[in-house]
Short mmCIF file of C-alpha atoms in Angstrom, two decimals:
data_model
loop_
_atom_site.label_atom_id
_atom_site.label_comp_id
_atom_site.label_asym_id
_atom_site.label_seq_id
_atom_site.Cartn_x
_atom_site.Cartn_y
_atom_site.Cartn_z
CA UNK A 1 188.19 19.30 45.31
CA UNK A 2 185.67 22.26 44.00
CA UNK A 3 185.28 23.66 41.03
CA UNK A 4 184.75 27.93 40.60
CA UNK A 5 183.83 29.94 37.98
CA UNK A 6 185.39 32.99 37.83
CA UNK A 7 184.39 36.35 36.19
CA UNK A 8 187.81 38.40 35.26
CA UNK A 9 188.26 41.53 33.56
CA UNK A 10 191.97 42.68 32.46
CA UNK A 11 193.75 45.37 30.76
CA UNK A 12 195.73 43.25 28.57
CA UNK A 13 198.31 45.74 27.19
CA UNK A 14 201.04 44.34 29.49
CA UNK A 15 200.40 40.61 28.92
CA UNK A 16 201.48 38.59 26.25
CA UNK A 17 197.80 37.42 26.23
CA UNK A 18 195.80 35.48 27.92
CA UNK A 19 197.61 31.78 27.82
CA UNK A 20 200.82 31.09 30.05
CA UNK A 21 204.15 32.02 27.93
CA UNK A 22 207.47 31.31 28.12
CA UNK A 23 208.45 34.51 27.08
CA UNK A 24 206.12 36.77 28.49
CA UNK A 25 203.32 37.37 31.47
CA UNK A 26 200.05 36.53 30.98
CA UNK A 27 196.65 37.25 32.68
CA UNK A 28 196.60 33.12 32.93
CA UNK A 29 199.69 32.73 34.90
CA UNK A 30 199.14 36.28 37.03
CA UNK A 31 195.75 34.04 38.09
CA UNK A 32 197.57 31.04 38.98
CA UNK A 33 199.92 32.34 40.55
CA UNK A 34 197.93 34.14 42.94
CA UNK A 35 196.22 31.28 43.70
CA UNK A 36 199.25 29.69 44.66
CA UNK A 37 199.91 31.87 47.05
CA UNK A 38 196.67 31.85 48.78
CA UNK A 39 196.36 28.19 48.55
CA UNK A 40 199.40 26.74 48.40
CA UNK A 41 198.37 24.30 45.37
CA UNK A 42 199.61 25.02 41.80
CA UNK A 43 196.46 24.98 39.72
CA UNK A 44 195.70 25.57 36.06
CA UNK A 45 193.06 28.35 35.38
CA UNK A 46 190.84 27.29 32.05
CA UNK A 47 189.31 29.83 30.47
CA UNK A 48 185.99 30.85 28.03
CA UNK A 49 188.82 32.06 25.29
CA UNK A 50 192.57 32.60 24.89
CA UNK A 51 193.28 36.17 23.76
CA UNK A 52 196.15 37.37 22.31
CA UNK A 53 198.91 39.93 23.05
CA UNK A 54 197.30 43.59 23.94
CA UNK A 55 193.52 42.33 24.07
CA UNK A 56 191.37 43.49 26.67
CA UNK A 57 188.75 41.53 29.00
CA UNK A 58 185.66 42.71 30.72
CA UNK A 59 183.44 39.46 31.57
CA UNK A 60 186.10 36.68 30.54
CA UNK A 61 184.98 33.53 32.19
CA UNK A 62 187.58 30.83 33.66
CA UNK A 63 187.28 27.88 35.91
CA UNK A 64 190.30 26.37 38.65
CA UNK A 65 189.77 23.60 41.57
CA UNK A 66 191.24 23.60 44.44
CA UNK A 67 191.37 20.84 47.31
CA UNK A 68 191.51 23.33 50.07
CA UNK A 69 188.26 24.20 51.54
CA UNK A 70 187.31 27.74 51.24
CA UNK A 71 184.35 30.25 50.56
CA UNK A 72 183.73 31.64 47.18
CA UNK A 73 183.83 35.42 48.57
CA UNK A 74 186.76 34.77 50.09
CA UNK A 75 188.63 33.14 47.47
CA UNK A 76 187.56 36.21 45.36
CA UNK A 77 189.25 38.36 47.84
CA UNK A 78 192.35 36.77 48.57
CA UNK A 79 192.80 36.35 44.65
CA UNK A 80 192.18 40.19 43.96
CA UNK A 81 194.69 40.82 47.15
CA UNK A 82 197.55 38.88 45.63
CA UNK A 83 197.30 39.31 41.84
CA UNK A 84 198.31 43.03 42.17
CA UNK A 85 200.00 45.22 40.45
CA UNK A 86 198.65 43.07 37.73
CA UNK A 87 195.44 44.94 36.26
CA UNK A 88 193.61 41.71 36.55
CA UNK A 89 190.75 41.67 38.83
CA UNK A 90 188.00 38.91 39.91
CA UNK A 91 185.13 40.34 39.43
CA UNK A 92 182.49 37.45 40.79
CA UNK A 93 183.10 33.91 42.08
CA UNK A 94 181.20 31.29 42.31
CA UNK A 95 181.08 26.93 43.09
CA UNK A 96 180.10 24.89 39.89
CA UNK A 97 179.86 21.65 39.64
CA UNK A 98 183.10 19.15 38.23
CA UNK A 99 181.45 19.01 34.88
CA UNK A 100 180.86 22.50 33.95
CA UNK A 101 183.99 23.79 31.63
CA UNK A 102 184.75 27.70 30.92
CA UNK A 103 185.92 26.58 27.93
CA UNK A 104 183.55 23.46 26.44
CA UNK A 105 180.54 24.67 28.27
CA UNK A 106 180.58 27.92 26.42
CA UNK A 107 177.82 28.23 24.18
CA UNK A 108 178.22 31.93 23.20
CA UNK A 109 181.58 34.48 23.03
CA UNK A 110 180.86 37.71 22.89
CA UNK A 111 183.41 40.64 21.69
CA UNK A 112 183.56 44.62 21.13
CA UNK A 113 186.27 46.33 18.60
CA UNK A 114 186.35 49.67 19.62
CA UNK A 115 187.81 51.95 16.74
CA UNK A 116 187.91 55.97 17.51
CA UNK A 117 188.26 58.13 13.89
CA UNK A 118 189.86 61.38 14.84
CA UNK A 119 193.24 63.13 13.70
CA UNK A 120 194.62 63.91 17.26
CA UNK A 121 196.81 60.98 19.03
CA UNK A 122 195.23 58.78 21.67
CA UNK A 123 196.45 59.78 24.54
CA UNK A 124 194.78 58.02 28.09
CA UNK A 125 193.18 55.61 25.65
CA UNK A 126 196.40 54.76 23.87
CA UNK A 127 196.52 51.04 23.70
CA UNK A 128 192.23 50.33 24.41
CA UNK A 129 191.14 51.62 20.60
CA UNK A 130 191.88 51.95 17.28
CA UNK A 131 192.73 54.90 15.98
CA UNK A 132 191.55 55.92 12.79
CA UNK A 133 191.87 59.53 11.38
CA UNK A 134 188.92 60.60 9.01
CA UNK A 135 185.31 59.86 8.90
CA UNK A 136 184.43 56.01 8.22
CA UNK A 137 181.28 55.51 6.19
CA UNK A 138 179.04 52.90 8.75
CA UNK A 139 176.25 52.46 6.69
CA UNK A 140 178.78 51.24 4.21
CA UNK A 141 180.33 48.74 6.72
CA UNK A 142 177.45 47.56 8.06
CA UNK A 143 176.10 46.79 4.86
CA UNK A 144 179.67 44.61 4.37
CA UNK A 145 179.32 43.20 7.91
CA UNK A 146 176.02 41.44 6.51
CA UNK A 147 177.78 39.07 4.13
CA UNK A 148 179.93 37.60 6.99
CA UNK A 149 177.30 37.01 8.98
CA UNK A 150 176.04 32.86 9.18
CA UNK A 151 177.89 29.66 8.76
CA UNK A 152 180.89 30.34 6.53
CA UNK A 153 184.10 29.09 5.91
CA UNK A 154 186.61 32.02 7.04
CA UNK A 155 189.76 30.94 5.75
CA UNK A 156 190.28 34.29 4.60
CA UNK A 157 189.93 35.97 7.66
CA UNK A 158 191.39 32.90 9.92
CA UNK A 159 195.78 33.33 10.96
CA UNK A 160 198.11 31.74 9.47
CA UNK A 161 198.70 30.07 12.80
CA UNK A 162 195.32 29.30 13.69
CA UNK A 163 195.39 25.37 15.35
CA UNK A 164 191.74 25.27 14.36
CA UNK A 165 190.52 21.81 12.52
CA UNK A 166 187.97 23.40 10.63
CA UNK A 167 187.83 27.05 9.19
CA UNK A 168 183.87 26.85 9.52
CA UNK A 169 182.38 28.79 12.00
CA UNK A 170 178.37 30.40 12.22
CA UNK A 171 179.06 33.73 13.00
CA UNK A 172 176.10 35.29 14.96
CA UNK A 173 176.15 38.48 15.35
CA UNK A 174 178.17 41.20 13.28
CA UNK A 175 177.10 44.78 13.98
CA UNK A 176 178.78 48.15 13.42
CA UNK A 177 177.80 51.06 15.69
CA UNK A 178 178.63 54.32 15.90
CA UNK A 179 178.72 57.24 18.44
CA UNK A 180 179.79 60.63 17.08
CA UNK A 181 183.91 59.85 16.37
CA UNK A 182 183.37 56.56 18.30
CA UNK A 183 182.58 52.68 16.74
CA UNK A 184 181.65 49.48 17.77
CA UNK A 185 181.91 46.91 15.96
CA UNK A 186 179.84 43.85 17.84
CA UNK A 187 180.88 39.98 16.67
CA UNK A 188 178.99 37.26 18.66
CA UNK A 189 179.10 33.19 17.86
CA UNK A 190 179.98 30.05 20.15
CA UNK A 191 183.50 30.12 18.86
CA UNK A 192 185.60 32.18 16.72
CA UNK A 193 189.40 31.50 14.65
CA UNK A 194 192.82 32.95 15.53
CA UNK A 195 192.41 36.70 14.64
CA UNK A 196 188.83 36.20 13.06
CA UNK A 197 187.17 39.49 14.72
CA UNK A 198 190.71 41.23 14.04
CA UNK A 199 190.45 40.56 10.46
CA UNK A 200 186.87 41.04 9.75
CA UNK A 201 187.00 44.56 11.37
CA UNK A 202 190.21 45.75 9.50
CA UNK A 203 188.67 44.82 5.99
CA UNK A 204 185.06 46.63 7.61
CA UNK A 205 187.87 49.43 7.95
CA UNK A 206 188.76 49.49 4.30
CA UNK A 207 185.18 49.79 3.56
CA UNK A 208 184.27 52.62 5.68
CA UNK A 209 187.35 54.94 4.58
CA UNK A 210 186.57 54.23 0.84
CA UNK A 211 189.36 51.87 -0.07
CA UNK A 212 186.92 48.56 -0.27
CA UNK A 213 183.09 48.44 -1.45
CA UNK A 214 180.74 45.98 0.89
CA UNK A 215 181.11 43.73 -1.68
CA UNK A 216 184.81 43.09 -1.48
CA UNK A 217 184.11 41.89 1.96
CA UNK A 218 181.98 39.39 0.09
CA UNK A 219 184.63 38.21 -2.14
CA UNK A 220 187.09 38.23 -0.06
CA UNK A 221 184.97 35.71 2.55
CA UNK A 222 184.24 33.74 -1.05
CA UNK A 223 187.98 33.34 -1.79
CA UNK A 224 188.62 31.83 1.25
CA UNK A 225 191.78 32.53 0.96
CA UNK A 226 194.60 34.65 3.85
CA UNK A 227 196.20 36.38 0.87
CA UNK A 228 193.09 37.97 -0.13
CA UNK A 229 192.78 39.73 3.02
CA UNK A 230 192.61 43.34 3.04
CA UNK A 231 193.91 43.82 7.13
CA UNK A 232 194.67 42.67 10.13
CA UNK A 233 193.19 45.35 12.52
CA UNK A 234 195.50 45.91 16.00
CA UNK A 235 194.72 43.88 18.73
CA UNK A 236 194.35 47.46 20.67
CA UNK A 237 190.34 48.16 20.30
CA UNK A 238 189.62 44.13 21.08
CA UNK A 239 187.15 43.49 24.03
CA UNK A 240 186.10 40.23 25.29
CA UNK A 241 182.66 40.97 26.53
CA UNK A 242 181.05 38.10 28.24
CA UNK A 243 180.54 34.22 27.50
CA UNK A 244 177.27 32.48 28.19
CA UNK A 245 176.20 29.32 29.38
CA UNK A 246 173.35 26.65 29.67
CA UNK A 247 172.97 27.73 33.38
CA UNK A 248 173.03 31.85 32.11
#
């Protein structure tokens, strides 16, 4: 049996998310079930994170054994061959060894929200931002982006169906860049809650159009409370980036 590590990028706007569903596809069962057919073995694909309906990957990271004996390269290839028309596509693979884990190896996720502020409708990017119409004030959201940053509890800013023991999390990396009508919003830590980044960028939304001042981010973290949240931002703009590991 050997272990890969697998590098996958997706457009995830017609998955139900990353996880197998019952009532849905998902990049997760598009993988395996590729690999069935070029092995012939029904394996279960782990992976650095579980997104959720309509987010995107770029550098997701996922592990699956198989028995048969075959070469990396060519495993990448056969996958690729057999997972379309499913925009999923293997971008690297590689042999690990039986102990390294997309998933509990992981000591760093990575994400981009991608929010574009215009008036016109999306139209080729319909579905991979988040439109906004207006100006958004960064300095302002930055400057709210600041209190989230370090080891919190984000109840607030956690779902309501978030399986999670604890609400505490240190959050990295929180940084809001813009581009002329283009923003980034960065969020980096070794894990994250159900819908964290999605919440913390629609309250940073609030701030930048005027509705919320920085420090209502603050209180709102403080509460740590769901009902105080401001917004649930679309899962449209939300990137994985990459995951890192020990042997990165």
């Amino acid at each position: 049996m050997t272990r890969f590590a697998l590098t996958v990028e997706f457009d995830g706007r017609p998955f139900m998310g990353w996880q197998r569903q019952d009532h849905g596809p998902s990049v997760q069962q598009a993988i395996e079930d590729a690999a069935y057919a070029v092995t012939g073995e029904d394996v279960v694909v782990h992976a650095a994170g579980r997104t959720d309906a309509g987010v995107h990957g770029l550098g997701m990271r996922a592990h699956l054994d198989i028995a048969k004996p075959i070469a990396p390269f060519r495993l990448m290839e056969a996958l690729n061959a057999r997972i379309r028309p499913n925009p999923v596509a293997i971008l690297a693979c590689e042999e690990v060894s039986d102990d390294w884990h997309a998933r509990f190896s992981c000591l760093s996720r990575h994400y981009e929200y991608r929010i574009i502020t215009r008036r016109a409708p999306l139209t080729w990017e319909k579905g991979l931002a988040w439109r906004l119409s207006g100006l958004l004030d960064v300095a302002a959201m930055q400057k709210a982006a600041t209190y989230l940053v370090g080891r919190h509890d984000f109840t607030t800013f956690r779902s309501a169906h978030c399986q999670a023991e604890s609400p505490v999390r240190t959050l990295d990396r929180l940084d809001v860049v813009a581009s002329g009508e283009r923003i980034s919003v960065f969020a980096s830590a070794r894990s994250f809650l159900h819908h964290q980044v999605r919440s913390m960028v629609g309250c940073l939304s609030l701030v930048g159009q005027g509705k919320w001042i920085p420090e209502d981010v603050r209180d709102a973290l403080e509460a740590q409370d769901r009902t105080t949240l401001g917004l649930n931002a679309p899962p449209d703009g939300l990137f994985f980036l990459r995951a890192e590991y020990p042997s990165d």
